[in-house]
Amino acid sequence: MGQTINRNTTIGTIWSAIDRFGIVIMQFIINLVLARLLTPNDFGLVGMILIIVVVSNTLADGGFGAALIQKQDPTETDFSTAFYINIATALSLYTVIYIAAPYIATFLGTTILIDILRVLSLVFVINSLGLVPKVKLRRQIAFKQIAISNIIAYFIAAATAVLLAQQGCGVWSLITMHIINAIFSNIFICIAAHWHPSLTFSSKSLKELFAFGEYMLISDILSNVCFNIQSTLVGKYFSPYTAGQYAQAKKMEEVACTTLPIAMGQVLFPIFSRIQHNKEAIITKLRLSMQMIAFITFPLLSILIIVAKPLILLMFGAKWIDSIFYFQVLCIGGFFYPMQSINYQAIAAIGKSKTLFYISIFKSLFLIFSILVSVHINMEATLGAIVLSNIVNYLTNAIVVGKYIGYSIFKQALDVFNILITALTSGAFVYYIGYSFDTNWILLIIIYIILYIVIGYITKCNMISMAIAYFRNRRSSQ
């Protein structure tokens, strides 16, 4: 069984990574194109209301997705009940948002948001149709089908957005991209799942799923609020222009620090759920996942901080120059997100949804309070509050993992300490070279990679030792 789980984990991780990295690469390319065709205001307007759509999408799920994955043997009635509840909730939420749109736009100080919000909110209504089919695929570790569906759908949506932007459609290019992506991805997911709901609904199933899902629902809502409220508050207290600059910086930072954790999290949650009663097995996978993520993201973030200015000016042009500093500061906070995310998946998998609920309340209140205080100072203070919140989020999740699983903050720190020191030492040296000798930024990246590998080898970094052993075994087997 252990070998089967490891094989499923490996295959699932590969396809989940293909899904995530494929989307990220396309997003990166499309963002380069749209950043030159559209204005910071266009991106800022979408960023200001995206939180409403994301939270509504989570509400439409109702926490049933996580509950169906975590439950050992869900029945067909469980799946059908969740499906009908998802759709009913989505339609109810859309009605509320449609009516409330003028008041939300007035609060945010931009009347154009009325129509944008009403149209963009169709996304979570469309997504509600594919929530349960996607859960079916995730339970089967069928991430290949999910990856293909998502990548093709995003390609169609992105191509449409570029064509509309070239025709001068402005912010509506971005809105249309979200709508088309939702339509095609859910059509493909439903086809791949080969599932349709039965004409059954059970209040018993609803209660059982909601017993776990209610806490996961609120926890996910609060997590999404924390993740998306930043652009909303920046836009309200500063300007749509500043929100657009921040949104662009945030997108780039997310590519570096959230891509791999999200890809792995899609796989680790169902895998952890299967071995939830074997804490030693969970700790083993947690340690490996933590080291793997740190080994990739720590040096990546370090490099991006160093070459941020020439990189952003080359990719997006001078009109995005204000996003450079935002991006560098966000990358500092990004060091903590990968480990926070892996800890979160472990807590959810062992069934501690109520605990996640309580810590999510704490983390959300901390972030919102910090931002509401800092926006009255300046944008730099706001960025500092966001970084501090990332640190608090990691520490909170790590404390809970230490309590219930036995993988403490101290043990986690020991596992990634060598990697962190190697990344920072290499970064400090390369920054000095670039600052002192005006070195080409591409050459700086090459120097950093060489230094990172050499220092890691000298200090016996576990991940580098594993990589060397792997290649040696491959060579000897040939």
Short mmCIF file of N, CA and C in Angstrom, two decimals, residues 167-244:
data_model
loop_
_atom_site.label_atom_id
_atom_site.label_comp_id
_atom_site.label_asym_id
_atom_site.label_seq_id
_atom_site.Cartn_x
_atom_site.Cartn_y
_atom_site.Cartn_z
N GLN A 167 -8.62 45.42 -29.54
CA GLN A 167 -9.74 46.19 -30.09
C GLN A 167 -10.15 47.34 -29.18
N GLY A 168 -9.38 47.55 -28.08
CA GLY A 168 -9.65 48.68 -27.20
C GLY A 168 -10.74 48.44 -26.18
N CYS A 169 -10.99 47.18 -25.81
CA CYS A 169 -12.07 46.87 -24.86
C CYS A 169 -11.68 47.12 -23.41
N GLY A 170 -10.42 47.42 -23.14
CA GLY A 170 -9.99 47.80 -21.79
C GLY A 170 -10.25 46.73 -20.75
N VAL A 171 -10.83 47.15 -19.63
CA VAL A 171 -11.04 46.26 -18.50
C VAL A 171 -11.94 45.08 -18.85
N TRP A 172 -12.81 45.24 -19.85
CA TRP A 172 -13.71 44.15 -20.23
C TRP A 172 -12.97 42.99 -20.87
N SER A 173 -11.76 43.22 -21.33
CA SER A 173 -10.93 42.13 -21.82
C SER A 173 -10.62 41.15 -20.68
N LEU A 174 -10.32 41.70 -19.51
CA LEU A 174 -10.01 40.87 -18.34
C LEU A 174 -11.25 40.16 -17.83
N ILE A 175 -12.40 40.86 -17.82
CA ILE A 175 -13.65 40.25 -17.36
C ILE A 175 -14.03 39.08 -18.25
N THR A 176 -13.95 39.29 -19.56
CA THR A 176 -14.30 38.23 -20.51
C THR A 176 -13.40 37.02 -20.35
N MET A 177 -12.13 37.24 -20.09
CA MET A 177 -11.19 36.14 -19.90
C MET A 177 -11.63 35.25 -18.73
N HIS A 178 -12.03 35.86 -17.62
CA HIS A 178 -12.48 35.09 -16.46
C HIS A 178 -13.74 34.28 -16.79
N ILE A 179 -14.67 34.88 -17.51
CA ILE A 179 -15.93 34.21 -17.84
C ILE A 179 -15.69 33.02 -18.76
N ILE A 180 -14.95 33.24 -19.83
CA ILE A 180 -14.70 32.16 -20.80
C ILE A 180 -13.89 31.03 -20.18
N ASN A 181 -12.93 31.37 -19.34
CA ASN A 181 -12.14 30.34 -18.67
C ASN A 181 -13.03 29.47 -17.79
N ALA A 182 -13.96 30.09 -17.07
CA ALA A 182 -14.88 29.33 -16.20
C ALA A 182 -15.77 28.41 -17.03
N ILE A 183 -16.29 28.92 -18.14
CA ILE A 183 -17.19 28.12 -18.98
C ILE A 183 -16.49 26.87 -19.51
N PHE A 184 -15.36 27.05 -20.17
CA PHE A 184 -14.70 25.92 -20.82
C PHE A 184 -14.06 24.95 -19.82
N SER A 185 -13.46 25.46 -18.75
CA SER A 185 -12.83 24.55 -17.79
C SER A 185 -13.86 23.65 -17.14
N ASN A 186 -15.04 24.18 -16.83
CA ASN A 186 -16.07 23.35 -16.19
C ASN A 186 -16.72 22.38 -17.17
N ILE A 187 -16.84 22.79 -18.42
CA ILE A 187 -17.34 21.85 -19.44
C ILE A 187 -16.39 20.67 -19.57
N PHE A 188 -15.10 20.96 -19.68
CA PHE A 188 -14.11 19.89 -19.84
C PHE A 188 -14.02 18.99 -18.60
N ILE A 189 -14.12 19.60 -17.41
CA ILE A 189 -14.05 18.83 -16.16
C ILE A 189 -15.24 17.87 -16.08
N CYS A 190 -16.42 18.35 -16.41
CA CYS A 190 -17.63 17.52 -16.35
C CYS A 190 -17.54 16.35 -17.33
N ILE A 191 -17.00 16.62 -18.51
CA ILE A 191 -16.83 15.55 -19.50
C ILE A 191 -15.83 14.51 -18.99
N ALA A 192 -14.71 14.98 -18.43
CA ALA A 192 -13.65 14.07 -17.95
C ALA A 192 -14.12 13.21 -16.78
N ALA A 193 -14.98 13.77 -15.93
CA ALA A 193 -15.41 13.05 -14.74
C ALA A 193 -16.41 11.93 -15.05
N HIS A 194 -17.09 12.01 -16.18
CA HIS A 194 -18.11 11.02 -16.55
C HIS A 194 -19.11 10.81 -15.41
N TRP A 195 -19.56 11.92 -14.86
CA TRP A 195 -20.47 11.83 -13.71
C TRP A 195 -21.63 12.79 -13.90
N HIS A 196 -22.79 12.37 -13.47
CA HIS A 196 -23.94 13.27 -13.42
C HIS A 196 -24.69 12.97 -12.12
N PRO A 197 -25.33 13.98 -11.55
CA PRO A 197 -26.00 13.77 -10.26
C PRO A 197 -27.23 12.88 -10.41
N SER A 198 -27.48 12.09 -9.39
CA SER A 198 -28.72 11.31 -9.35
C SER A 198 -29.82 12.18 -8.76
N LEU A 199 -31.05 11.75 -8.95
CA LEU A 199 -32.18 12.54 -8.45
C LEU A 199 -32.43 12.21 -6.98
N THR A 200 -31.37 12.40 -6.18
CA THR A 200 -31.46 12.13 -4.74
C THR A 200 -30.91 13.30 -3.95
N PHE A 201 -31.52 13.53 -2.82
CA PHE A 201 -31.05 14.57 -1.90
C PHE A 201 -31.29 14.07 -0.49
N SER A 202 -30.26 14.15 0.34
CA SER A 202 -30.38 13.62 1.70
C SER A 202 -30.00 14.67 2.73
N SER A 203 -30.91 14.96 3.62
CA SER A 203 -30.60 15.90 4.71
C SER A 203 -29.56 15.30 5.65
N LYS A 204 -29.54 13.96 5.74
CA LYS A 204 -28.54 13.29 6.58
C LYS A 204 -27.15 13.51 6.00
N SER A 205 -27.02 13.33 4.68
CA SER A 205 -25.73 13.58 4.02
C SER A 205 -25.30 15.03 4.20
N LEU A 206 -26.28 15.92 4.05
CA LEU A 206 -25.99 17.34 4.20
C LEU A 206 -25.42 17.65 5.58
N LYS A 207 -26.03 17.07 6.60
CA LYS A 207 -25.57 17.32 7.98
C LYS A 207 -24.17 16.73 8.21
N GLU A 208 -23.96 15.52 7.69
CA GLU A 208 -22.65 14.87 7.88
C GLU A 208 -21.53 15.65 7.19
N LEU A 209 -21.78 16.07 5.95
CA LEU A 209 -20.77 16.82 5.20
C LEU A 209 -20.55 18.19 5.82
N PHE A 210 -21.63 18.80 6.25
CA PHE A 210 -21.51 20.15 6.80
C PHE A 210 -20.82 20.14 8.16
N ALA A 211 -20.91 19.01 8.86
CA ALA A 211 -20.24 18.91 10.17
C ALA A 211 -18.75 19.15 10.03
N PHE A 212 -18.17 18.61 8.95
CA PHE A 212 -16.75 18.89 8.66
C PHE A 212 -16.62 20.14 7.80
N GLY A 213 -17.50 20.26 6.81
CA GLY A 213 -17.38 21.33 5.82
C GLY A 213 -17.64 22.71 6.34
N GLU A 214 -18.48 22.85 7.39
CA GLU A 214 -18.82 24.19 7.87
C GLU A 214 -17.58 24.93 8.36
N TYR A 215 -16.70 24.22 9.06
CA TYR A 215 -15.49 24.86 9.56
C TYR A 215 -14.48 25.08 8.44
N MET A 216 -14.40 24.11 7.52
CA MET A 216 -13.51 24.29 6.36
C MET A 216 -13.99 25.45 5.50
N LEU A 217 -15.32 25.59 5.39
CA LEU A 217 -15.91 26.68 4.61
C LEU A 217 -15.49 28.03 5.17
N ILE A 218 -15.71 28.22 6.45
CA ILE A 218 -15.37 29.50 7.06
C ILE A 218 -13.87 29.74 7.03
N SER A 219 -13.12 28.65 7.26
CA SER A 219 -11.66 28.76 7.21
C SER A 219 -11.19 29.19 5.83
N ASP A 220 -11.76 28.56 4.79
CA ASP A 220 -11.38 28.91 3.42
C ASP A 220 -11.80 30.34 3.07
N ILE A 221 -12.98 30.74 3.53
CA ILE A 221 -13.45 32.10 3.29
C ILE A 221 -12.48 33.10 3.89
N LEU A 222 -12.11 32.86 5.13
CA LEU A 222 -11.21 33.79 5.81
C LEU A 222 -9.83 33.81 5.13
N SER A 223 -9.36 32.63 4.69
CA SER A 223 -8.08 32.58 3.98
C SER A 223 -8.14 33.37 2.68
N ASN A 224 -9.25 33.22 1.95
CA ASN A 224 -9.40 33.96 0.70
C ASN A 224 -9.57 35.46 0.93
N VAL A 225 -10.24 35.81 2.02
CA VAL A 225 -10.36 37.23 2.36
C VAL A 225 -8.97 37.81 2.62
N CYS A 226 -8.18 37.09 3.40
CA CYS A 226 -6.82 37.56 3.69
C CYS A 226 -6.01 37.73 2.42
N PHE A 227 -6.17 36.78 1.49
CA PHE A 227 -5.35 36.76 0.29
C PHE A 227 -5.76 37.84 -0.70
N ASN A 228 -7.06 38.20 -0.72
CA ASN A 228 -7.56 39.09 -1.76
C ASN A 228 -7.97 40.48 -1.29
N ILE A 229 -8.13 40.66 0.01
CA ILE A 229 -8.60 41.94 0.50
C ILE A 229 -7.55 43.05 0.35
N GLN A 230 -6.31 42.63 0.17
CA GLN A 230 -5.24 43.62 0.11
C GLN A 230 -5.43 44.60 -1.04
N SER A 231 -5.71 44.09 -2.25
CA SER A 231 -5.91 44.97 -3.41
C SER A 231 -7.14 45.85 -3.22
N THR A 232 -8.17 45.28 -2.60
CA THR A 232 -9.40 46.06 -2.37
C THR A 232 -9.12 47.26 -1.48
N LEU A 233 -8.42 47.04 -0.37
CA LEU A 233 -8.15 48.14 0.56
C LEU A 233 -7.15 49.13 -0.01
N VAL A 234 -6.17 48.62 -0.77
CA VAL A 234 -5.21 49.52 -1.41
C VAL A 234 -5.94 50.44 -2.39
N GLY A 235 -6.88 49.87 -3.15
CA GLY A 235 -7.64 50.67 -4.11
C GLY A 235 -8.53 51.69 -3.44
N LYS A 236 -9.13 51.31 -2.31
CA LYS A 236 -10.04 52.23 -1.62
C LYS A 236 -9.29 53.38 -0.95
N TYR A 237 -8.19 53.06 -0.26
CA TYR A 237 -7.50 54.08 0.54
C TYR A 237 -6.42 54.83 -0.24
N PHE A 238 -5.99 54.28 -1.37
CA PHE A 238 -5.00 54.99 -2.19
C PHE A 238 -5.64 55.37 -3.53
N SER A 239 -5.60 54.47 -4.53
CA SER A 239 -6.22 54.76 -5.83
C SER A 239 -6.23 53.48 -6.66
N PRO A 240 -7.12 53.42 -7.70
CA PRO A 240 -7.07 52.26 -8.59
C PRO A 240 -5.71 52.10 -9.26
N TYR A 241 -5.01 53.22 -9.50
CA TYR A 241 -3.67 53.14 -10.09
C TYR A 241 -2.71 52.39 -9.17
N THR A 242 -2.70 52.76 -7.90
CA THR A 242 -1.84 52.10 -6.92
C THR A 242 -2.25 50.64 -6.75
N ALA A 243 -3.58 50.39 -6.77
CA ALA A 243 -4.06 49.01 -6.66
C ALA A 243 -3.59 48.19 -7.86
N GLY A 244 -3.56 48.82 -9.05
CA GLY A 244 -3.08 48.12 -10.24
C GLY A 244 -1.60 47.79 -10.15
#
